[in-house]
Coordinates of N, CA and C in Angstrom, one line a residue:
M1 N 81.1 123.2 94.0 CA 82.0 124.3 93.9 C 83.2 124.1 94.9
N2 N 84.4 124.4 94.4 CA 85.5 124.3 95.3 C 85.8 125.6 96.0
V3 N 86.6 125.5 97.0 CA 86.9 126.7 97.9 C 87.6 127.8 97.1
E4 N 88.5 127.4 96.2 CA 89.2 128.4 95.4 C 88.3 129.3 94.5
I5 N 87.4 128.7 93.9 CA 86.4 129.4 93.0 C 85.6 130.3 93.9
A6 N 85.1 129.8 95.0 CA 84.2 130.6 95.9 C 85.0 131.8 96.4
A7 N 86.3 131.5 96.8 CA 87.1 132.6 97.3 C 87.3 133.7 96.3
K8 N 87.6 133.3 95.0 CA 87.8 134.3 94.0 C 86.5 135.1 93.7
Q9 N 85.4 134.4 93.7 CA 84.1 135.1 93.4 C 83.8 136.1 94.6
L10 N 84.0 135.6 95.8 CA 83.7 136.5 96.9 C 84.7 137.7 97.0
E11 N 85.9 137.4 96.6 CA 86.9 138.5 96.6 C 86.5 139.5 95.5
A12 N 86.0 139.1 94.4 CA 85.6 140.0 93.3 C 84.4 140.8 93.8
L13 N 83.5 140.2 94.5 CA 82.3 140.9 95.0 C 82.6 141.8 96.3
G14 N 83.8 141.7 96.8 CA 84.2 142.4 98.0 C 84.5 143.9 97.7
N15 N 84.6 144.3 96.4 CA 84.8 145.6 96.0 C 83.4 146.3 95.9
P16 N 83.2 147.5 96.5 CA 81.9 148.1 96.5 C 81.4 148.4 95.0
T17 N 82.3 148.8 94.1 CA 81.8 149.1 92.8 C 81.4 147.9 92.1
R18 N 82.3 146.8 92.2 CA 81.9 145.6 91.5 C 80.6 145.0 92.1
L19 N 80.4 145.1 93.4 CA 79.2 144.6 94.0 C 78.0 145.3 93.4
E20 N 78.1 146.6 93.3 CA 77.0 147.4 92.7 C 76.8 147.1 91.2
V21 N 77.8 146.9 90.5 CA 77.7 146.4 89.1 C 77.0 145.1 89.1
Y22 N 77.4 144.2 89.9 CA 76.8 142.8 89.9 C 75.3 142.9 90.3
R23 N 75.0 143.6 91.4 CA 73.6 143.8 91.8 C 72.8 144.4 90.7
T24 N 73.3 145.3 90.0 CA 72.5 145.9 89.0 C 72.2 144.9 87.9
L25 N 73.2 144.1 87.5 CA 73.0 143.1 86.5 C 72.0 142.0 87.0
V26 N 72.1 141.6 88.2 CA 71.2 140.6 88.8 C 69.8 141.2 88.7
R27 N 69.6 142.4 89.0 CA 68.3 143.1 89.0 C 67.8 143.2 87.6
A28 N 68.7 143.3 86.6 CA 68.3 143.4 85.2 C 67.6 142.2 84.6
G29 N 67.8 141.0 85.3 CA 67.2 139.8 84.8 C 68.0 139.1 83.7
H30 N 67.4 138.1 83.1 CA 68.1 137.3 82.1 C 68.4 138.1 80.8
A31 N 67.7 139.2 80.5 CA 68.0 140.0 79.3 C 69.3 140.7 79.4
G32 N 69.7 141.0 80.7 CA 71.0 141.7 80.9 C 70.8 143.2 80.6
M33 N 72.0 143.8 80.4 CA 71.9 145.3 80.2 C 73.1 145.7 79.3
P34 N 72.9 146.6 78.3 CA 74.0 147.1 77.5 C 75.0 147.8 78.4
V35 N 76.2 147.7 78.1 CA 77.3 148.3 78.9 C 77.1 149.8 79.0
G36 N 76.7 150.4 77.9 CA 76.5 151.9 78.0 C 75.4 152.3 79.0
R37 N 74.3 151.5 79.0 CA 73.3 151.8 80.0 C 73.7 151.5 81.4
L38 N 74.5 150.5 81.6 CA 75.1 150.2 82.9 C 76.0 151.3 83.4
Q39 N 76.8 151.8 82.5 CA 77.6 152.9 82.8 C 76.8 154.2 83.2
E40 N 75.8 154.5 82.5 CA 74.9 155.6 82.8 C 74.3 155.4 84.1
K41 N 73.7 154.3 84.3 CA 73.0 154.0 85.6 C 73.9 154.1 86.8
L42 N 75.1 153.6 86.7 CA 76.0 153.7 87.8 C 76.9 154.9 87.9
G43 N 77.0 155.6 86.8 CA 77.8 156.9 86.8 C 79.2 156.7 87.0
V44 N 79.8 155.6 86.4 CA 81.2 155.4 86.5 C 81.9 155.5 85.1
P45 N 83.1 156.0 85.1 CA 83.8 156.1 83.8 C 83.9 154.8 83.1
A46 N 83.9 154.8 81.8 CA 83.9 153.6 80.9 C 85.1 152.7 81.3
S47 N 86.3 153.3 81.5 CA 87.5 152.5 81.7 C 87.3 151.8 83.1
T48 N 86.7 152.4 84.1 CA 86.5 151.9 85.4 C 85.5 150.7 85.3
L49 N 84.5 150.9 84.6 CA 83.5 149.9 84.4 C 84.0 148.7 83.7
S50 N 84.8 148.9 82.7 CA 85.4 147.9 81.9 C 86.3 147.0 82.8
H51 N 87.1 147.7 83.7 CA 88.0 147.0 84.6 C 87.2 146.1 85.5
H52 N 86.1 146.6 86.1 CA 85.3 145.8 87.1 C 84.5 144.7 86.4
L53 N 84.0 145.0 85.2 CA 83.3 143.9 84.4 C 84.3 142.8 84.1
H54 N 85.5 143.1 83.7 CA 86.5 142.1 83.3 C 86.7 141.2 84.5
R55 N 86.8 141.8 85.7 CA 87.1 141.0 86.9 C 85.9 140.0 87.2
L56 N 84.7 140.5 87.0 CA 83.5 139.7 87.2 C 83.4 138.6 86.2
I57 N 83.8 138.9 85.0 CA 83.8 137.9 83.9 C 84.8 136.8 84.2
L58 N 86.0 137.2 84.6 CA 87.1 136.2 84.9 C 86.7 135.2 86.0
T59 N 85.8 135.7 86.9 CA 85.4 134.8 88.0 C 84.1 134.0 87.7
G60 N 83.6 134.3 86.5 CA 82.4 133.6 86.0 C 81.1 134.1 86.5
L61 N 81.1 135.2 87.2 CA 79.9 135.8 87.7 C 79.1 136.6 86.7
V62 N 79.7 137.0 85.6 CA 79.1 137.8 84.6 C 79.5 137.2 83.2
T63 N 78.6 137.3 82.3 CA 78.9 137.0 80.9 C 78.6 138.2 80.0
Q64 N 79.2 138.2 78.8 CA 78.9 139.2 77.9 C 78.6 138.6 76.5
E65 N 77.8 139.3 75.8 CA 77.5 138.9 74.4 C 77.3 140.2 73.5
R66 N 77.9 140.1 72.4 CA 77.8 141.2 71.4 C 76.6 141.0 70.6
Q67 N 75.7 142.0 70.5 CA 74.6 142.0 69.6 C 74.8 143.2 68.7
A68 N 75.2 143.0 67.5 CA 75.5 144.0 66.5 C 76.6 144.9 67.1
T69 N 76.3 146.1 67.4 CA 77.3 147.0 68.0 C 77.2 147.2 69.5
T70 N 76.2 146.5 70.1 CA 76.0 146.6 71.5 C 76.5 145.4 72.3
L71 N 77.2 145.7 73.4 CA 77.8 144.7 74.2 C 76.8 144.6 75.4
I72 N 76.2 143.4 75.6 CA 75.2 143.1 76.6 C 76.0 142.3 77.7
S73 N 75.8 142.8 79.0 CA 76.4 142.1 80.1 C 75.2 141.5 80.9
R74 N 75.5 140.3 81.4 CA 74.4 139.5 82.1 C 75.0 138.9 83.3
A75 N 74.3 138.9 84.4 CA 74.7 138.1 85.6 C 74.6 136.6 85.2
N76 N 75.5 135.8 85.6 CA 75.5 134.4 85.4 C 74.8 133.8 86.6
Y77 N 73.5 133.5 86.4 CA 72.7 133.0 87.5 C 73.1 131.7 88.0
T78 N 73.6 130.8 87.1 CA 74.1 129.5 87.5 C 75.2 129.6 88.5
A79 N 76.2 130.6 88.2 CA 77.3 130.8 89.1 C 76.9 131.4 90.4
M80 N 75.9 132.3 90.3 CA 75.4 132.9 91.5 C 74.7 131.9 92.4
D81 N 73.9 131.0 91.8 CA 73.2 130.0 92.6 C 74.2 129.0 93.2
A82 N 75.3 128.7 92.5 CA 76.3 127.8 93.0 C 77.1 128.4 94.2
L83 N 77.4 129.7 94.1 CA 78.1 130.4 95.2 C 77.2 130.5 96.4
L84 N 75.9 130.9 96.2 CA 75.0 131.0 97.3 C 74.7 129.6 97.9
G85 N 74.6 128.6 97.1 CA 74.4 127.2 97.6 C 75.6 126.7 98.4
F86 N 76.8 127.1 97.9 CA 78.1 126.7 98.6 C 78.1 127.2 100.0
M87 N 77.6 128.5 100.1 CA 77.6 129.1 101.4 C 76.5 128.5 102.3
A88 N 75.3 128.4 101.7 CA 74.1 127.9 102.5 C 74.3 126.4 102.9
D89 N 75.0 125.6 102.0 CA 75.2 124.2 102.4 C 76.0 124.0 103.6
E90 N 76.8 125.0 103.9 CA 77.7 124.9 105.1 C 77.0 125.4 106.4
C91 N 75.9 126.0 106.2 CA 75.1 126.5 107.4 C 74.9 125.5 108.4
C92 N 75.4 125.7 109.6 CA 75.2 124.8 110.8 C 75.7 123.4 110.6
A93 N 76.6 123.2 109.7 CA 77.1 121.9 109.4 C 77.8 121.2 110.6
D94 N 78.4 122.0 111.4 CA 79.0 121.4 112.6 C 78.2 121.5 113.9
A95 N 77.0 122.0 113.7 CA 76.1 122.2 114.9 C 75.7 120.9 115.5
A96 N 75.5 119.9 114.7 CA 75.2 118.6 115.3 C 76.3 118.0 116.2
C97 N 77.5 118.3 115.8 CA 78.6 117.8 116.6 C 78.6 118.5 118.0
V98 N 78.4 119.8 118.0 CA 78.3 120.6 119.2 C 77.2 120.1 120.1
G99 N 76.0 119.9 119.5 CA 74.8 119.5 120.2 C 75.1 118.1 120.9
V100 N 75.7 117.2 120.1 CA 76.0 115.8 120.7 C 76.9 115.9 121.9
T101 N 78.0 116.8 121.7 CA 79.0 116.9 122.8 C 78.3 117.5 124.0
T102 N 77.5 118.5 123.8 CA 76.8 119.2 124.9 C 75.8 118.3 125.6
D103 N 75.1 117.5 124.8 CA 74.1 116.6 125.4 C 74.8 115.5 126.2
A104 N 75.9 115.0 125.7 CA 76.7 113.9 126.3 C 77.3 114.4 127.6
A105 N 77.7 115.7 127.6 CA 78.3 116.2 128.8 C 77.3 116.5 129.9
A106 N 76.1 116.7 129.5 CA 75.0 117.0 130.5 C 74.6 115.8 131.2

């Protein structure tokens, strides 16, 4: 994952409503959740939910599929894993350099 994609995804998740939408979809599992049910569960107006879902879709964190007359939203677990992996892979990456410098100075 490149820094630009990670930044856009993290920016999208930086909004409390979008983060709550995303968390709800992550909790829903691979089956996802109909948009109407998501709206009821979160208690947000349809236009507001549509705006936030659109932003999450643009960043690749959410996908949607129409099943007859129902629009199903799903967390994109591949994108979520990539974002979390991008962050975790950087954990303590420079610690070895600090440890070597500290040991050499001692």
